[in-house]
Short mmCIF file of C-alpha atoms and ligand atoms in Angstrom, two decimals:
data_model
loop_
_atom_site.label_atom_id
_atom_site.label_comp_id
_atom_site.label_asym_id
_atom_site.label_seq_id
_atom_site.Cartn_x
_atom_site.Cartn_y
_atom_site.Cartn_z
CA MET A 4 74.27 -12.41 378.33
CA TYR A 5 74.86 -10.36 375.19
CA GLN A 6 72.51 -11.58 372.47
CA VAL A 7 74.87 -12.78 369.79
CA GLY A 8 73.62 -11.83 366.37
CA THR A 9 71.02 -9.32 367.47
CA ASN A 10 73.38 -6.45 368.29
CA MET A 11 70.91 -5.57 371.04
CA PRO A 12 71.47 -2.22 372.71
CA ARG A 13 72.46 -2.28 376.33
CA SER A 14 70.37 -0.34 378.80
CA PRO A 15 72.42 2.63 380.01
CA PRO A 16 74.15 2.19 383.37
CA SER A 17 72.75 3.97 386.43
CA LYS A 18 74.86 6.74 387.94
CA ASP A 19 76.17 4.38 390.62
CA GLN A 20 76.96 1.67 388.08
CA LEU A 21 78.77 4.16 385.90
CA ASN A 22 80.87 5.46 388.79
CA GLU A 23 81.81 1.96 389.80
CA LEU A 24 82.71 1.05 386.24
CA ILE A 25 84.93 4.13 385.94
CA ARG A 26 86.66 3.30 389.20
CA GLU A 27 87.27 -0.26 388.02
CA VAL A 28 88.63 0.89 384.66
CA ASN A 29 91.05 3.32 386.31
CA GLN A 30 92.31 0.80 388.81
CA TRP A 31 92.74 -1.99 386.26
CA ALA A 32 94.47 0.39 383.86
CA ILE A 33 96.99 1.58 386.42
CA THR A 34 97.59 -1.94 387.70
CA ASN A 35 98.30 -3.15 384.16
CA GLY A 36 99.88 -0.18 382.44
CA LEU A 37 97.05 0.86 380.13
CA ALA A 38 98.54 4.33 380.29
CA MET A 39 100.12 7.30 378.55
CA TYR A 40 102.07 10.32 379.67
CA PRO A 41 100.06 13.55 379.84
CA PRO A 42 101.34 16.63 377.96
CA LYS A 43 104.41 18.24 379.58
CA PHE A 44 105.22 15.18 381.68
CA GLU A 45 108.98 15.72 381.71
CA GLU A 46 109.08 17.27 385.15
CA ASN A 47 106.93 14.52 386.66
CA PRO A 48 107.95 11.30 384.94
CA SER A 49 106.31 9.25 387.69
CA ASN A 50 102.89 10.65 386.79
CA ALA A 51 101.18 8.78 383.98
CA SER A 52 97.52 8.96 382.97
CA VAL A 53 95.05 6.27 382.11
CA SER A 54 94.70 6.06 378.30
CA PRO A 55 91.42 7.27 376.85
CA VAL A 56 89.27 4.14 376.52
CA THR A 57 85.71 3.04 375.94
CA LEU A 58 83.97 1.46 378.90
CA TYR A 59 82.46 -1.33 376.78
CA PRO A 60 83.55 -3.34 373.75
CA THR A 61 82.07 -2.29 370.41
CA PRO A 62 80.17 -4.81 368.25
CA ILE A 63 81.89 -5.67 364.95
CA PRO A 64 80.44 -8.15 362.43
CA LYS A 65 82.42 -11.41 362.62
CA LYS A 66 82.33 -11.66 358.84
CA CYS A 67 84.12 -8.30 358.52
CA PHE A 68 86.70 -9.09 361.19
CA ASP A 69 87.49 -12.48 359.65
CA GLU A 70 87.88 -10.92 356.22
CA ALA A 71 90.32 -8.31 357.55
CA VAL A 72 92.37 -10.99 359.32
CA GLU A 73 92.45 -13.28 356.31
CA ILE A 74 93.54 -10.61 353.90
CA GLN A 75 96.43 -9.29 356.02
CA PRO A 76 99.08 -11.69 354.66
CA VAL A 77 98.00 -10.70 351.14
CA PHE A 78 98.55 -7.03 351.97
CA ASN A 79 101.89 -7.88 353.59
CA GLU A 80 102.95 -9.67 350.43
CA LEU A 81 101.69 -6.85 348.23
CA TYR A 82 103.69 -4.19 350.05
CA ALA A 83 106.80 -6.39 350.17
CA ARG A 84 106.56 -6.87 346.38
CA ILE A 85 106.03 -3.13 345.87
CA THR A 86 109.13 -2.34 347.91
CA GLN A 87 111.21 -4.91 346.02
CA ASP A 88 110.03 -3.42 342.75
CA MET A 89 110.69 0.18 343.79
CA ALA A 90 114.37 -0.70 344.12
CA HIS A 91 114.56 -1.18 340.33
CA PRO A 92 115.29 2.20 338.72
CA ASP A 93 113.22 1.45 335.62
CA SER A 94 110.14 0.26 337.52
CA PHE A 95 106.86 2.12 337.38
CA LEU A 96 106.71 2.74 341.13
CA HIS A 97 110.32 3.90 341.26
CA LYS A 98 109.44 6.53 338.68
CA THR A 99 106.19 7.37 340.43
CA THR A 100 107.97 7.94 343.72
CA GLU A 101 110.63 9.99 341.97
CA ALA A 102 107.89 12.26 340.58
CA LEU A 103 106.16 12.41 343.96
CA ALA A 104 109.44 13.48 345.52
CA LEU A 105 109.29 16.55 343.29
CA SER A 106 105.69 17.50 344.03
CA ASP A 107 106.11 16.85 347.78
CA SER A 108 109.67 18.00 348.25
CA GLU A 109 109.27 18.73 351.96
CA PHE A 110 108.84 15.11 353.06
CA THR A 111 108.68 12.46 350.31
CA GLY A 112 111.44 14.38 348.54
CA LYS A 113 113.64 14.31 351.63
CA LEU A 114 113.17 10.58 352.23
CA TRP A 115 113.80 9.93 348.57
CA SER A 116 117.02 11.95 348.54
CA LEU A 117 118.25 9.93 351.53
CA TYR A 118 117.44 6.75 349.64
CA LEU A 119 119.41 7.98 346.62
CA ALA A 120 122.28 8.87 348.94
CA THR A 121 122.42 5.27 350.20
CA LEU A 122 122.95 4.08 346.64
CA LYS A 123 125.90 6.37 346.04
CA ASN A 124 129.36 5.30 347.21
CA SER A 125 128.00 3.33 350.15
CA GLN A 126 131.12 2.16 351.93
CA TYR A 127 129.42 -0.56 353.98
CA LYS A 128 128.12 -4.04 353.26
CA LYS A 129 124.49 -3.71 352.13
CA GLN A 130 121.69 -5.21 354.21
CA THR A 131 119.14 -6.88 351.93
CA PHE A 132 116.67 -7.93 354.65
CA ARG A 133 113.83 -5.58 355.52
CA LEU A 134 111.24 -5.91 358.24
CA GLY A 135 107.78 -4.57 357.53
CA ILE A 136 105.68 -4.00 360.64
CA PHE A 137 102.41 -2.91 359.09
CA ARG A 138 98.88 -1.99 360.05
CA SER A 139 95.98 -1.89 357.64
CA ASP A 140 93.17 0.38 358.85
CA TYR A 141 89.52 -0.08 357.90
CA LEU A 142 86.13 1.42 358.42
CA ILE A 143 83.10 -0.80 357.94
CA ASP A 144 81.07 0.70 355.14
CA LYS A 145 77.30 0.40 355.28
CA ARG A 146 76.43 2.23 352.06
CA LYS A 147 75.57 -0.72 349.85
CA GLY A 148 73.26 -2.33 352.38
CA ALA A 149 75.77 -5.00 353.37
CA GLU A 150 78.64 -4.32 355.75
CA GLN A 151 81.99 -4.33 354.00
CA ILE A 152 85.47 -3.48 355.31
CA LYS A 153 86.97 -0.60 353.34
CA GLN A 154 90.60 0.38 353.73
CA VAL A 155 91.31 3.84 355.11
CA GLU A 156 95.05 3.54 354.75
CA PHE A 157 97.94 1.11 354.88
CA ASN A 158 100.64 2.09 357.38
CA THR A 159 104.20 0.95 356.77
CA VAL A 160 106.08 2.89 359.44
CA SER A 161 105.82 3.35 363.19
CA VAL A 162 102.44 1.69 363.68
CA SER A 163 101.30 2.26 367.22
CA PHE A 164 99.00 0.73 369.86
CA ALA A 165 99.94 -2.93 369.33
CA GLY A 166 100.88 -3.04 373.02
CA LEU A 167 97.95 -1.10 374.45
CA SER A 168 95.47 -2.91 372.19
CA GLU A 169 96.16 -6.12 374.13
CA LYS A 170 95.58 -4.25 377.34
CA VAL A 171 92.22 -2.70 376.51
CA ASP A 172 90.99 -6.08 375.26
CA ARG A 173 91.96 -7.64 378.55
CA LEU A 174 90.42 -4.76 380.51
CA HIS A 175 87.02 -5.32 378.90
CA CYS A 176 87.33 -9.08 379.40
CA TYR A 177 88.06 -8.52 383.05
CA LEU A 178 85.08 -6.19 383.51
CA ASN A 179 82.86 -8.79 381.88
CA LYS A 180 84.19 -11.74 383.88
CA ALA A 181 84.02 -9.81 387.16
CA ASN A 182 80.32 -9.01 386.49
CA LYS A 183 81.04 -5.30 386.37
CA TYR A 184 78.85 -4.88 383.29
CA ASP A 185 75.95 -6.72 384.89
CA PRO A 186 75.78 -7.82 388.54
CA ARG A 187 73.83 -10.92 387.50
CA GLY A 188 76.68 -12.44 385.51
CA PRO A 189 78.94 -11.92 382.49
CA TYR A 190 77.07 -9.70 380.06
CA TYR A 191 78.99 -10.75 376.92
CA ASN A 192 79.77 -14.21 375.68
CA GLU A 193 83.52 -14.26 376.27
CA GLN A 194 84.11 -16.37 373.16
CA ASN A 195 83.07 -13.38 371.08
CA MET A 196 85.47 -10.95 372.76
CA VAL A 197 88.66 -10.53 370.74
CA ILE A 198 91.94 -10.51 372.63
CA SER A 199 94.71 -9.23 370.40
CA ASP A 200 98.21 -10.65 370.87
CA SER A 201 99.63 -7.75 368.90
CA GLY A 202 102.21 -6.61 371.47
CA TYR A 203 103.61 -10.11 371.75
CA LEU A 204 103.43 -10.74 367.99
CA LEU A 205 105.27 -7.53 367.07
CA SER A 206 108.04 -8.32 369.53
CA LYS A 207 108.17 -11.83 368.06
CA ALA A 208 108.71 -10.36 364.59
CA LEU A 209 111.49 -8.13 365.92
CA ALA A 210 113.10 -11.14 367.66
CA LYS A 211 112.90 -13.16 364.46
CA ALA A 212 114.69 -10.40 362.56
CA VAL A 213 117.41 -10.43 365.23
CA GLU A 214 117.84 -14.18 364.66
CA SER A 215 118.17 -13.66 360.91
CA TYR A 216 120.77 -10.99 361.53
CA LYS A 217 122.74 -13.34 363.79
CA LEU A 218 122.89 -15.93 361.02
CA GLN A 219 124.10 -13.32 358.55
CA GLN A 220 126.84 -12.00 360.85
CA SER A 221 127.69 -15.30 362.55
CA SER A 222 131.40 -15.01 361.86
CA SER A 223 131.83 -11.63 363.50
CA ILE A 224 129.26 -11.48 366.31
CA SER A 225 130.71 -11.68 369.80
CA SER A 226 127.67 -11.20 372.04
CA ASP A 227 123.88 -11.13 371.65
CA PRO A 228 122.83 -8.26 369.41
CA ILE A 229 119.99 -5.97 370.43
CA VAL A 230 117.07 -3.96 369.02
CA ALA A 231 117.19 -0.14 368.91
CA PHE A 232 113.84 1.61 369.28
CA ILE A 233 114.28 4.97 367.54
CA VAL A 234 111.83 7.22 369.38
CA GLN A 235 110.49 10.76 369.39
CA ARG A 236 111.82 13.24 371.88
CA ASN A 237 109.24 13.60 374.67
CA GLU A 238 107.24 10.63 373.42
CA ARG A 239 104.01 10.35 375.40
CA ASN A 240 102.99 6.92 374.14
CA VAL A 241 105.95 5.27 375.89
CA PHE A 242 104.08 2.46 377.62
CA ASP A 243 102.68 1.12 374.36
CA GLN A 244 106.28 0.75 373.20
CA LYS A 245 107.47 -0.51 376.56
CA ILE A 246 105.19 -3.55 376.24
CA LEU A 247 107.16 -4.61 373.16
CA GLU A 248 110.47 -3.94 374.89
CA LEU A 249 109.50 -6.03 377.91
CA ASP A 250 108.15 -8.88 375.77
CA LEU A 251 111.33 -8.86 373.72
CA LEU A 252 113.43 -9.42 376.80
CA GLU A 253 111.14 -11.70 378.78
CA LYS A 254 109.82 -13.90 376.00
CA PHE A 255 112.68 -13.83 373.50
CA GLY A 256 115.74 -12.94 375.57
CA THR A 257 116.48 -9.93 373.35
CA LYS A 258 117.63 -6.68 374.88
CA SER A 259 116.69 -3.28 373.51
CA VAL A 260 117.59 0.40 373.84
CA ARG A 261 115.59 3.56 373.25
CA LEU A 262 117.36 6.19 371.19
CA THR A 263 116.33 9.59 369.82
CA PHE A 264 117.93 10.96 366.66
CA ASP A 265 120.23 12.97 368.96
CA ASP A 266 121.34 9.76 370.64
CA VAL A 267 121.95 8.18 367.25
CA ASN A 268 124.32 11.03 366.39
CA ASP A 269 126.07 10.98 369.75
CA LYS A 270 126.22 7.37 370.81
CA LEU A 271 126.47 5.09 367.79
CA SER A 272 129.20 4.02 365.41
CA ILE A 273 129.41 1.76 362.38
CA ASP A 274 132.10 -0.88 361.99
CA TYR A 275 133.86 -0.27 358.71
CA GLU A 276 134.36 -3.93 357.81
CA THR A 277 131.08 -5.55 358.80
CA GLY A 278 128.76 -2.54 358.58
CA GLY A 279 127.66 -3.49 362.09
CA LEU A 280 125.94 -0.75 364.09
CA PHE A 281 127.31 -0.38 367.61
CA ILE A 282 126.68 1.52 370.81
CA LYS A 283 130.07 3.09 371.38
CA ASP A 284 130.09 2.87 375.18
CA THR A 285 128.84 -0.66 375.69
CA LYS A 286 130.06 -2.14 372.38
CA GLU A 287 126.64 -3.71 371.96
CA GLU A 288 125.72 -4.51 368.38
CA ILE A 289 122.34 -3.37 367.05
CA ALA A 290 120.72 -6.03 364.86
CA VAL A 291 117.42 -4.27 364.23
CA VAL A 292 116.57 -0.58 363.99
CA TYR A 293 112.88 -0.18 364.82
CA TYR A 294 111.36 3.22 364.07
CA ARG A 295 108.72 4.79 366.30
CA THR A 296 109.60 8.18 364.88
CA GLY A 297 110.60 9.54 361.49
CA TYR A 298 107.19 9.30 359.84
CA THR A 299 106.37 12.98 359.72
CA THR A 300 108.17 16.26 359.01
CA THR A 301 108.10 17.41 362.64
CA ASP A 302 110.07 14.30 363.68
CA TYR A 303 113.05 15.83 361.88
CA THR A 304 113.84 19.04 363.69
CA SER A 305 117.08 19.83 361.92
CA GLU A 306 119.44 18.62 359.22
CA LYS A 307 121.14 16.57 361.94
CA ASP A 308 118.04 14.41 362.33
CA TRP A 309 118.01 13.65 358.60
CA GLU A 310 121.70 12.78 358.89
CA ALA A 311 120.91 10.38 361.73
CA ARG A 312 118.30 8.65 359.56
CA LEU A 313 120.79 8.31 356.72
CA PHE A 314 123.47 7.00 359.08
CA LEU A 315 121.13 4.26 360.34
CA GLU A 316 120.00 3.43 356.82
CA LYS A 317 123.57 2.89 355.64
CA SER A 318 124.42 0.47 358.45
CA PHE A 319 124.04 -3.29 358.12
CA ALA A 320 121.33 -3.42 360.80
CA ILE A 321 117.94 -4.64 359.57
CA LYS A 322 115.60 -1.68 359.39
CA ALA A 323 111.94 -1.83 360.44
CA PRO A 324 111.24 -0.20 358.05
CA ASP A 325 113.94 0.88 355.62
CA LEU A 326 113.31 4.01 353.52
CA LEU A 327 111.77 2.18 350.57
CA THR A 328 109.37 0.19 352.72
CA GLN A 329 108.30 3.43 354.39
CA LEU A 330 107.84 5.09 351.00
CA SER A 331 105.75 2.16 349.74
CA GLY A 332 103.07 3.27 352.22
CA SER A 333 102.48 6.61 350.51
CA LYS A 334 98.91 7.66 349.83
CA LYS A 335 99.90 7.98 346.17
CA ILE A 336 100.74 4.29 345.96
CA GLN A 337 97.50 3.44 347.77
CA GLN A 338 95.70 5.35 345.02
CA LEU A 339 97.60 3.60 342.21
CA LEU A 340 96.80 0.16 343.62
CA THR A 341 93.08 0.76 343.13
CA ASP A 342 93.88 0.43 339.40
CA GLU A 343 93.60 -3.28 338.61
CA SER A 344 96.32 -3.15 335.97
CA VAL A 345 98.78 -1.86 338.60
CA LEU A 346 97.72 -4.48 341.13
CA ASP A 347 98.23 -7.15 338.44
CA LYS A 348 101.95 -6.48 338.46
CA TYR A 349 102.31 -7.51 342.08
CA ILE A 350 99.63 -10.12 342.76
CA SER A 351 99.17 -12.92 340.25
CA SER A 352 96.40 -14.91 341.93
CA SER A 353 93.06 -13.55 340.75
CA GLU A 354 91.43 -14.73 343.96
CA LYS A 355 93.84 -12.69 346.06
CA LYS A 356 93.46 -9.73 343.73
CA ASP A 357 89.67 -9.78 343.99
CA SER A 358 89.81 -9.95 347.77
CA LEU A 359 92.07 -6.87 347.81
CA LEU A 360 89.92 -4.92 345.36
CA LYS A 361 86.83 -5.56 347.49
CA THR A 362 88.39 -3.53 350.31
CA PHE A 363 89.20 -0.46 348.19
CA VAL A 364 87.05 2.62 347.69
CA LYS A 365 87.52 4.92 344.71
CA ILE A 366 90.65 7.02 344.92
CA TYR A 367 91.54 9.64 342.32
CA PRO A 368 94.81 11.38 341.58
CA LEU A 369 94.67 15.12 340.85
CA ASP A 370 97.23 15.06 338.07
CA ASP A 371 96.95 15.53 334.34
CA THR A 372 95.91 11.96 333.49
CA LYS A 373 92.33 11.19 332.41
CA LEU A 374 91.52 9.90 335.89
CA GLY A 375 93.28 12.91 337.41
CA ARG A 376 91.12 15.34 335.43
CA GLU A 377 88.02 13.47 336.65
CA GLY A 378 89.44 13.76 340.18
CA ARG A 379 89.87 17.53 339.79
CA ARG A 380 86.34 17.90 338.51
CA LEU A 381 84.90 15.95 341.46
CA ALA A 382 87.08 17.78 343.97
CA LEU A 383 85.96 21.19 342.73
CA ASN A 384 82.33 20.48 341.82
CA GLU A 385 81.11 17.53 343.89
CA PRO A 386 83.30 17.47 346.98
CA SER A 387 80.65 16.31 349.49
CA LYS A 388 81.47 12.61 349.11
CA TYR A 389 85.25 12.96 349.32
CA VAL A 390 88.26 13.52 351.53
CA LEU A 391 91.46 15.10 350.21
CA LYS A 392 94.72 13.72 351.55
CA PRO A 393 98.32 14.91 351.27
CA GLN A 394 101.37 12.60 351.48
CA ARG A 395 101.50 12.78 355.24
CA GLU A 396 101.04 10.52 358.25
CA GLY A 397 100.01 11.04 361.81
CA GLY A 398 96.61 12.68 361.58
CA GLY A 399 95.25 16.20 361.21
CA ASN A 400 96.25 16.62 357.57
CA ASN A 401 93.09 15.74 355.69
CA VAL A 402 90.63 18.16 354.12
CA TYR A 403 86.99 17.12 354.11
CA LYS A 404 84.03 17.66 351.82
CA GLU A 405 83.02 21.28 351.22
CA ASN A 406 86.41 22.55 352.41
CA ILE A 407 88.15 20.87 349.49
CA PRO A 408 87.58 23.42 346.66
CA ASP A 409 88.78 26.43 348.63
CA PHE A 410 91.74 24.51 349.95
CA LEU A 411 92.79 23.46 346.45
CA LYS A 412 92.40 27.00 345.16
CA SER A 413 94.63 28.21 347.98
CA ILE A 414 97.62 26.17 346.80
CA GLU A 415 99.51 26.27 343.53
CA GLU A 416 98.17 23.89 340.92
CA ARG A 417 101.56 22.30 340.38
CA HIS A 418 101.33 20.90 343.93
CA TRP A 419 97.96 19.21 343.36
CA ASP A 420 99.76 16.07 342.18
CA ALA A 421 100.84 15.48 345.75
CA TYR A 422 97.22 14.96 346.89
CA ILE A 423 94.74 12.16 346.43
CA LEU A 424 90.97 12.42 346.47
CA MET A 425 89.32 9.54 348.30
CA GLU A 426 85.70 8.54 348.43
CA LEU A 427 84.32 8.82 351.96
CA ILE A 428 83.49 5.57 353.70
CA GLU A 429 80.28 5.69 355.72
CA PRO A 430 80.42 3.56 358.83
CA GLU A 431 77.57 2.80 361.21
CA LEU A 432 77.43 4.98 364.31
CA ASN A 433 77.41 3.23 367.65
CA LYS A 434 75.33 5.10 370.20
CA ASP A 435 75.69 2.73 373.16
CA ASN A 436 79.30 3.02 374.20
CA ILE A 437 80.83 5.48 376.65
CA ILE A 438 84.23 7.09 376.27
CA LEU A 439 86.33 7.75 379.35
CA ARG A 440 88.94 10.43 378.95
CA ASP A 441 90.72 12.49 381.61
CA ASP A 442 88.22 11.36 384.26
CA LYS A 443 85.24 12.52 382.23
CA SER A 444 82.77 10.18 380.59
CA TYR A 445 81.04 10.93 377.30
CA ASN A 446 78.05 9.12 375.90
CA GLU A 447 78.00 10.29 372.29
CA PRO A 448 77.78 8.40 369.00
CA ILE A 449 81.13 6.97 367.96
CA ILE A 450 82.66 5.53 364.81
CA SER A 451 85.17 2.73 365.09
CA GLU A 452 88.24 2.03 362.98
CA LEU A 453 89.59 -1.50 362.81
CA GLY A 454 93.35 -1.98 362.49
CA ILE A 455 95.03 -5.26 361.57
CA TYR A 456 98.74 -5.71 362.22
CA GLY A 457 100.98 -7.74 359.96
CA CYS A 458 104.70 -8.48 359.96
CA VAL A 459 106.76 -9.50 356.96
CA LEU A 460 110.48 -10.16 356.71
CA PHE A 461 111.77 -10.04 353.16
CA ASN A 462 114.84 -9.43 351.03
CA ASP A 463 115.31 -8.26 347.45
CA GLU A 464 113.74 -11.39 345.96
CA GLN A 465 112.06 -13.45 348.62
CA ILE A 466 109.51 -13.23 351.39
CA LEU A 467 111.01 -15.07 354.35
CA SER A 468 108.11 -14.81 356.77
CA ASN A 469 104.65 -13.33 356.55
CA GLU A 470 102.28 -13.18 359.51
CA PHE A 471 99.00 -11.79 360.79
CA SER A 472 99.96 -10.00 364.02
CA GLY A 473 96.83 -9.04 365.92
CA SER A 474 94.17 -6.33 365.85
CA LEU A 475 93.18 -2.92 367.18
CA LEU A 476 89.95 -1.02 367.51
CA ARG A 477 89.97 2.75 367.94
CA SER A 478 86.81 4.78 368.32
CA LYS A 479 86.08 8.47 368.08
CA PHE A 480 83.19 10.87 368.20
CA ASN A 481 81.66 11.66 364.90
CA THR A 482 80.63 15.27 365.11
CA SER A 483 79.44 16.83 361.91
CA ASN A 484 79.71 20.51 361.23
CA GLU A 485 79.12 22.61 358.17
CA GLY A 486 82.62 22.09 356.93
CA GLY A 487 82.29 18.34 357.08
CA VAL A 488 83.43 15.71 359.47
CA ALA A 489 85.38 17.08 362.37
CA ALA A 490 86.76 13.95 363.90
CA GLY A 491 86.65 14.16 367.68
CA PHE A 492 89.27 12.69 369.91
CA GLY A 493 90.04 9.04 369.60
CA CYS A 494 90.32 6.33 372.20
CA LEU A 495 91.16 2.66 372.53
CA ASP A 496 88.29 0.22 372.22
CA SER A 497 87.87 -3.55 371.97
CA ILE A 498 85.90 -5.85 369.70
CA ILE A 499 82.85 -7.95 370.50
CA LEU A 500 82.03 -10.08 367.47
CA TYR A 501 78.44 -10.71 366.39
P1 LIG B 17 96.77 9.72 358.66
O1 LIG B 17 97.79 9.06 357.82
O2 LIG B 17 97.07 11.14 358.95
O3 LIG B 17 96.44 8.90 359.88
P2 LIG B 17 94.31 8.72 357.49
O4 LIG B 17 94.26 8.43 356.06
O5 LIG B 17 94.41 7.54 358.40
O6 LIG B 17 95.45 9.78 357.76
O7 LIG B 17 93.02 9.56 357.89
C1 LIG B 17 92.80 10.03 359.22
C2 LIG B 17 91.37 9.76 359.65
O8 LIG B 17 90.44 10.34 358.73
C3 LIG B 17 91.00 8.29 359.68
O9 LIG B 17 91.36 7.70 360.90
C4 LIG B 17 89.50 8.30 359.44
O10 LIG B 17 88.81 8.53 360.65
C5 LIG B 17 89.32 9.51 358.54
N1 LIG B 17 89.27 9.06 357.14
C6 LIG B 17 90.32 8.94 356.30
N2 LIG B 17 89.94 8.49 355.09
C7 LIG B 17 88.60 8.32 355.16
C8 LIG B 17 87.60 7.88 354.22
N3 LIG B 17 87.91 7.52 352.97
N4 LIG B 17 86.33 7.83 354.65
C9 LIG B 17 85.98 8.18 355.90
N5 LIG B 17 86.87 8.62 356.82
C10 LIG B 17 88.16 8.68 356.47
MG1 LIG B 18 95.72 6.90 359.97
#
């Protein structure tokens, strides 16, 4: 049995044990859909691959996990309040985002111009409900001796892996229960293994939004409205999404469709009187538009894709998320919130405020404010403790440590405003786990990132529901090179609390 509290290393598996474990993982994964499409799958849509996973759960301090769970509704509330406030033209964050739209015209600027377009001569009834499906990501910092969750980023659009997170948790529980970790009996105390209900809980939030929509449109609705998953062309992470679709139908009786931006342009129409969004062919009404695309520049391949986004935004369907909720998740706003006087505007309870502040590391702007000038100095002269981030999502955009000064010098200074400089969090390395990816196993030190899901339904004034919605653990190699941290490939992991 795993020694709770001691974080005792496991002895490495023998070659035979390892092979058996790999076989078990593959068979369980295929049986249960812990899978992804490989690159270029279009010609062989019946061939999926087992998702990259760890063979064992990774130990996470219970204190840290509990703190992350407890604080999620506070973050949900915070980002709902921010979004509500951004809608007021004279608010601080409205003006901030307006300025950001200028310094990052390629993406923030585009989303912002769509938002402005929805305000102008909108011919349809305006939907005031918004659904936030969020994930707050943390690393556990070990710098100050104690272990403390520190937020990496707060995601407000297209958060992934809620479905597959459940699966990998159950995989590790199965391996434990079936004595695959240790022939003598379950190696871990099952009570300390976290099983996330995130797939179910996200579909529950979508179903709840559908119910709210039905109440709003009760006079005009003829049949049960549905959820539209707006997805990337050639999406490889389909099965993660499919888990939500299946739960929606089986557990909540709500149908869904998958649409790309092309489909939106070709297949949908808006009813002039009710603002209702319809599938032209089937006359089905779409109550909720749920984005699993649209969070990065490459998701918009042409002007037509931006038009599709605007079309959806103007309809009366509830958006998960709408443009403002998406924009509230910018790295710029994350930076501003580390200033207590900004946080004060949105969270009145000092207890809640303190618990939020505890999870922040230092983040600097690179603008012409006092703090911004300090940020520039650190970025150019002491970059080794920092990561530089643009206003982008989806990975691969950050500049680390010693690469920062040259990178900054390579771009025009007027664009520096669009970046933030964030203190690096230093998590503990775990040397005991094994990553399985494409039939190869790797036993290298990993770092693990904890994600907590949260769902919040709100309108211009009120928060109508606010929930913790499960957890995720992703792990990746931590390979250092001269340039800094080159994050290796990530995989799904599960949590064993100690
Ligand atoms: P993206 O929006 O592209 O996902 P993130 O802010 O999540 O960007 O950063 C990507 C990855 O970089 C994270 O998953 C984490 O591994 C690493 N990272 C980001 N910020 C920090 C930080 N402050 N300290 C340590 N690692 C970080
Ligand atoms: Mg991220």
